[in-house]
Amino acid sequence: MVATDAPLMSHPHAPSRTTCHQHGPVVPDDTTDDAHATQLRVYRSIGGAARVAIAFQLSDAVRRVTMAGIRSRHPKYSDDEVTHAWARLTLGDDLVRAVWPDRRLVDP
């Protein structure tokens, strides 16, 4: 296990590249206007429960990809260490220390 007390680089709360708070949705750079309009139309037509299900599926996919990245960088980590490193990335050092006060931080 690699342990460190160095804080992770903080990420400022910058506005999303795909949302403008003044003008609504912005077409992502890699998406055509027609494809974006179709995507919005579909999301609006499927209802809230389906949109929430999609959000959970996307969140799960991001978690799995992130944990795979941790595993590839630290092949000797146990499953518990991978989870701890993932928690550090997603929750931040302060919350991880609050939840696991007796554990040293592991590098993600």
JSON list of C-alpha atoms in Angstrom, two decimals:
[
{"chain": "A", "resi": 1, "resn": "MET", "atom": "CA", "xyz": [0.00, 0.00, 0.00]},
{"chain": "A", "resi": 2, "resn": "VAL", "atom": "CA", "xyz": [1.30, 3.43, -0.89]},
{"chain": "A", "resi": 3, "resn": "ALA", "atom": "CA", "xyz": [0.43, 5.93, 1.81]},
{"chain": "A", "resi": 4, "resn": "THR", "atom": "CA", "xyz": [0.69, 9.68, 1.69]},
{"chain": "A", "resi": 5, "resn": "ASP", "atom": "CA", "xyz": [-0.63, 12.64, 3.58]},
{"chain": "A", "resi": 6, "resn": "ALA", "atom": "CA", "xyz": [-0.14, 15.00, 0.64]},
{"chain": "A", "resi": 7, "resn": "PRO", "atom": "CA", "xyz": [-3.50, 16.49, -0.40]},
{"chain": "A", "resi": 8, "resn": "LEU", "atom": "CA", "xyz": [-4.81, 15.77, -3.86]},
{"chain": "A", "resi": 9, "resn": "MET", "atom": "CA", "xyz": [-4.90, 18.65, -6.31]},
{"chain": "A", "resi": 10, "resn": "SER", "atom": "CA", "xyz": [-8.08, 20.58, -5.66]},
{"chain": "A", "resi": 11, "resn": "HIS", "atom": "CA", "xyz": [-10.45, 21.18, -8.53]},
{"chain": "A", "resi": 12, "resn": "PRO", "atom": "CA", "xyz": [-12.23, 24.53, -8.64]},
{"chain": "A", "resi": 13, "resn": "HIS", "atom": "CA", "xyz": [-15.99, 24.46, -9.06]},
{"chain": "A", "resi": 14, "resn": "ALA", "atom": "CA", "xyz": [-15.88, 25.69, -12.63]},
{"chain": "A", "resi": 15, "resn": "PRO", "atom": "CA", "xyz": [-19.08, 25.79, -14.69]},
{"chain": "A", "resi": 16, "resn": "SER", "atom": "CA", "xyz": [-19.69, 22.73, -16.83]},
{"chain": "A", "resi": 17, "resn": "ARG", "atom": "CA", "xyz": [-18.56, 22.93, -20.43]},
{"chain": "A", "resi": 18, "resn": "THR", "atom": "CA", "xyz": [-21.98, 21.71, -21.53]},
{"chain": "A", "resi": 19, "resn": "THR", "atom": "CA", "xyz": [-24.18, 23.99, -19.43]},
{"chain": "A", "resi": 20, "resn": "CYS", "atom": "CA", "xyz": [-24.39, 27.72, -19.36]},
{"chain": "A", "resi": 21, "resn": "HIS", "atom": "CA", "xyz": [-26.29, 29.01, -16.33]},
{"chain": "A", "resi": 22, "resn": "GLN", "atom": "CA", "xyz": [-27.57, 31.99, -18.32]},
{"chain": "A", "resi": 23, "resn": "HIS", "atom": "CA", "xyz": [-28.46, 30.30, -21.60]},
{"chain": "A", "resi": 24, "resn": "GLY", "atom": "CA", "xyz": [-29.17, 26.64, -20.80]},
{"chain": "A", "resi": 25, "resn": "PRO", "atom": "CA", "xyz": [-27.68, 23.62, -22.60]},
{"chain": "A", "resi": 26, "resn": "VAL", "atom": "CA", "xyz": [-24.70, 24.21, -24.84]},
{"chain": "A", "resi": 27, "resn": "VAL", "atom": "CA", "xyz": [-23.84, 21.77, -27.62]},
{"chain": "A", "resi": 28, "resn": "PRO", "atom": "CA", "xyz": [-20.68, 19.82, -26.69]},
{"chain": "A", "resi": 29, "resn": "ASP", "atom": "CA", "xyz": [-17.76, 20.26, -29.10]},
{"chain": "A", "resi": 30, "resn": "ASP", "atom": "CA", "xyz": [-17.91, 16.64, -30.26]},
{"chain": "A", "resi": 31, "resn": "THR", "atom": "CA", "xyz": [-21.67, 16.63, -30.98]},
{"chain": "A", "resi": 32, "resn": "THR", "atom": "CA", "xyz": [-23.57, 17.97, -33.97]},
{"chain": "A", "resi": 33, "resn": "ASP", "atom": "CA", "xyz": [-26.48, 20.35, -33.39]},
{"chain": "A", "resi": 34, "resn": "ASP", "atom": "CA", "xyz": [-28.90, 17.73, -34.76]},
{"chain": "A", "resi": 35, "resn": "ALA", "atom": "CA", "xyz": [-27.56, 14.97, -32.52]},
{"chain": "A", "resi": 36, "resn": "HIS", "atom": "CA", "xyz": [-27.73, 17.26, -29.48]},
{"chain": "A", "resi": 37, "resn": "ALA", "atom": "CA", "xyz": [-31.32, 18.27, -30.27]},
{"chain": "A", "resi": 38, "resn": "THR", "atom": "CA", "xyz": [-32.26, 14.61, -30.66]},
{"chain": "A", "resi": 39, "resn": "GLN", "atom": "CA", "xyz": [-30.62, 13.72, -27.35]},
{"chain": "A", "resi": 40, "resn": "LEU", "atom": "CA", "xyz": [-32.46, 16.51, -25.53]},
{"chain": "A", "resi": 41, "resn": "ARG", "atom": "CA", "xyz": [-35.76, 15.49, -27.13]},
{"chain": "A", "resi": 42, "resn": "VAL", "atom": "CA", "xyz": [-35.26, 11.87, -26.04]},
{"chain": "A", "resi": 43, "resn": "TYR", "atom": "CA", "xyz": [-34.28, 12.82, -22.49]},
{"chain": "A", "resi": 44, "resn": "ARG", "atom": "CA", "xyz": [-37.32, 15.08, -22.17]},
{"chain": "A", "resi": 45, "resn": "SER", "atom": "CA", "xyz": [-39.65, 12.40, -23.53]},
{"chain": "A", "resi": 46, "resn": "ILE", "atom": "CA", "xyz": [-38.55, 9.50, -21.31]},
{"chain": "A", "resi": 47, "resn": "GLY", "atom": "CA", "xyz": [-39.56, 11.01, -17.99]},
{"chain": "A", "resi": 48, "resn": "GLY", "atom": "CA", "xyz": [-37.83, 11.58, -14.72]},
{"chain": "A", "resi": 49, "resn": "ALA", "atom": "CA", "xyz": [-37.49, 7.97, -13.56]},
{"chain": "A", "resi": 50, "resn": "ALA", "atom": "CA", "xyz": [-35.75, 6.91, -16.75]},
{"chain": "A", "resi": 51, "resn": "ARG", "atom": "CA", "xyz": [-33.42, 9.93, -16.62]},
{"chain": "A", "resi": 52, "resn": "VAL", "atom": "CA", "xyz": [-32.51, 9.05, -13.03]},
{"chain": "A", "resi": 53, "resn": "ALA", "atom": "CA", "xyz": [-31.84, 5.44, -14.10]},
{"chain": "A", "resi": 54, "resn": "ILE", "atom": "CA", "xyz": [-29.53, 6.70, -16.86]},
{"chain": "A", "resi": 55, "resn": "ALA", "atom": "CA", "xyz": [-27.75, 8.98, -14.40]},
{"chain": "A", "resi": 56, "resn": "PHE", "atom": "CA", "xyz": [-27.16, 6.04, -12.05]},
{"chain": "A", "resi": 57, "resn": "GLN", "atom": "CA", "xyz": [-25.88, 3.89, -14.93]},
{"chain": "A", "resi": 58, "resn": "LEU", "atom": "CA", "xyz": [-23.48, 6.63, -16.03]},
{"chain": "A", "resi": 59, "resn": "SER", "atom": "CA", "xyz": [-22.32, 7.17, -12.45]},
{"chain": "A", "resi": 60, "resn": "ASP", "atom": "CA", "xyz": [-21.67, 3.44, -12.06]},
{"chain": "A", "resi": 61, "resn": "ALA", "atom": "CA", "xyz": [-19.74, 3.37, -15.35]},
{"chain": "A", "resi": 62, "resn": "VAL", "atom": "CA", "xyz": [-17.55, 6.30, -14.27]},
{"chain": "A", "resi": 63, "resn": "ARG", "atom": "CA", "xyz": [-16.89, 4.60, -10.91]},
{"chain": "A", "resi": 64, "resn": "ARG", "atom": "CA", "xyz": [-15.88, 1.34, -12.63]},
{"chain": "A", "resi": 65, "resn": "VAL", "atom": "CA", "xyz": [-13.57, 3.13, -15.09]},
{"chain": "A", "resi": 66, "resn": "THR", "atom": "CA", "xyz": [-12.00, 5.17, -12.29]},
{"chain": "A", "resi": 67, "resn": "MET", "atom": "CA", "xyz": [-11.42, 2.07, -10.17]},
{"chain": "A", "resi": 68, "resn": "ALA", "atom": "CA", "xyz": [-9.92, 0.28, -13.19]},
{"chain": "A", "resi": 69, "resn": "GLY", "atom": "CA", "xyz": [-7.51, 3.18, -13.58]},
{"chain": "A", "resi": 70, "resn": "ILE", "atom": "CA", "xyz": [-6.52, 2.90, -9.91]},
{"chain": "A", "resi": 71, "resn": "ARG", "atom": "CA", "xyz": [-5.99, -0.85, -10.33]},
{"chain": "A", "resi": 72, "resn": "SER", "atom": "CA", "xyz": [-3.81, -0.30, -13.41]},
{"chain": "A", "resi": 73, "resn": "ARG", "atom": "CA", "xyz": [-1.65, 2.26, -11.57]},
{"chain": "A", "resi": 74, "resn": "HIS", "atom": "CA", "xyz": [-1.46, 0.15, -8.39]},
{"chain": "A", "resi": 75, "resn": "PRO", "atom": "CA", "xyz": [-1.72, -3.54, -9.35]},
{"chain": "A", "resi": 76, "resn": "LYS", "atom": "CA", "xyz": [-0.76, -4.67, -5.85]},
{"chain": "A", "resi": 77, "resn": "TYR", "atom": "CA", "xyz": [-3.64, -2.84, -4.16]},
{"chain": "A", "resi": 78, "resn": "SER", "atom": "CA", "xyz": [-6.26, -5.02, -2.50]},
{"chain": "A", "resi": 79, "resn": "ASP", "atom": "CA", "xyz": [-9.93, -4.43, -3.34]},
{"chain": "A", "resi": 80, "resn": "ASP", "atom": "CA", "xyz": [-10.21, -2.49, -0.07]},
{"chain": "A", "resi": 81, "resn": "GLU", "atom": "CA", "xyz": [-7.29, -0.24, -1.02]},
{"chain": "A", "resi": 82, "resn": "VAL", "atom": "CA", "xyz": [-8.79, 0.42, -4.46]},
{"chain": "A", "resi": 83, "resn": "THR", "atom": "CA", "xyz": [-12.06, 1.41, -2.80]},
{"chain": "A", "resi": 84, "resn": "HIS", "atom": "CA", "xyz": [-10.20, 3.63, -0.34]},
{"chain": "A", "resi": 85, "resn": "ALA", "atom": "CA", "xyz": [-8.27, 5.32, -3.18]},
{"chain": "A", "resi": 86, "resn": "TRP", "atom": "CA", "xyz": [-11.53, 5.82, -5.11]},
{"chain": "A", "resi": 87, "resn": "ALA", "atom": "CA", "xyz": [-13.14, 7.36, -2.02]},
{"chain": "A", "resi": 88, "resn": "ARG", "atom": "CA", "xyz": [-10.21, 9.73, -1.72]},
{"chain": "A", "resi": 89, "resn": "LEU", "atom": "CA", "xyz": [-10.68, 10.87, -5.32]},
{"chain": "A", "resi": 90, "resn": "THR", "atom": "CA", "xyz": [-14.44, 11.31, -5.02]},
{"chain": "A", "resi": 91, "resn": "LEU", "atom": "CA", "xyz": [-14.87, 12.48, -1.45]},
{"chain": "A", "resi": 92, "resn": "GLY", "atom": "CA", "xyz": [-11.62, 14.32, -0.79]},
{"chain": "A", "resi": 93, "resn": "ASP", "atom": "CA", "xyz": [-9.04, 13.93, 1.92]},
{"chain": "A", "resi": 94, "resn": "ASP", "atom": "CA", "xyz": [-10.97, 15.61, 4.74]},
{"chain": "A", "resi": 95, "resn": "LEU", "atom": "CA", "xyz": [-14.04, 13.40, 4.42]},
{"chain": "A", "resi": 96, "resn": "VAL", "atom": "CA", "xyz": [-11.99, 10.23, 3.94]},
{"chain": "A", "resi": 97, "resn": "ARG", "atom": "CA", "xyz": [-10.07, 11.06, 7.12]},
{"chain": "A", "resi": 98, "resn": "ALA", "atom": "CA", "xyz": [-13.35, 11.68, 8.95]},
{"chain": "A", "resi": 99, "resn": "VAL", "atom": "CA", "xyz": [-14.78, 8.33, 7.81]},
{"chain": "A", "resi": 100, "resn": "TRP", "atom": "CA", "xyz": [-11.57, 6.34, 8.30]},
{"chain": "A", "resi": 101, "resn": "PRO", "atom": "CA", "xyz": [-9.65, 8.27, 10.99]},
{"chain": "A", "resi": 102, "resn": "ASP", "atom": "CA", "xyz": [-7.26, 5.41, 11.74]},
{"chain": "A", "resi": 103, "resn": "ARG", "atom": "CA", "xyz": [-6.26, 4.69, 8.14]},
{"chain": "A", "resi": 104, "resn": "ARG", "atom": "CA", "xyz": [-3.51, 6.36, 6.18]},
{"chain": "A", "resi": 105, "resn": "LEU", "atom": "CA", "xyz": [-4.43, 7.77, 2.81]},
{"chain": "A", "resi": 106, "resn": "VAL", "atom": "CA", "xyz": [-3.54, 5.68, -0.24]},
{"chain": "A", "resi": 107, "resn": "ASP", "atom": "CA", "xyz": [-2.55, 7.17, -3.57]},
{"chain": "A", "resi": 108, "resn": "PRO", "atom": "CA", "xyz": [-5.27, 6.99, -6.22]}
]
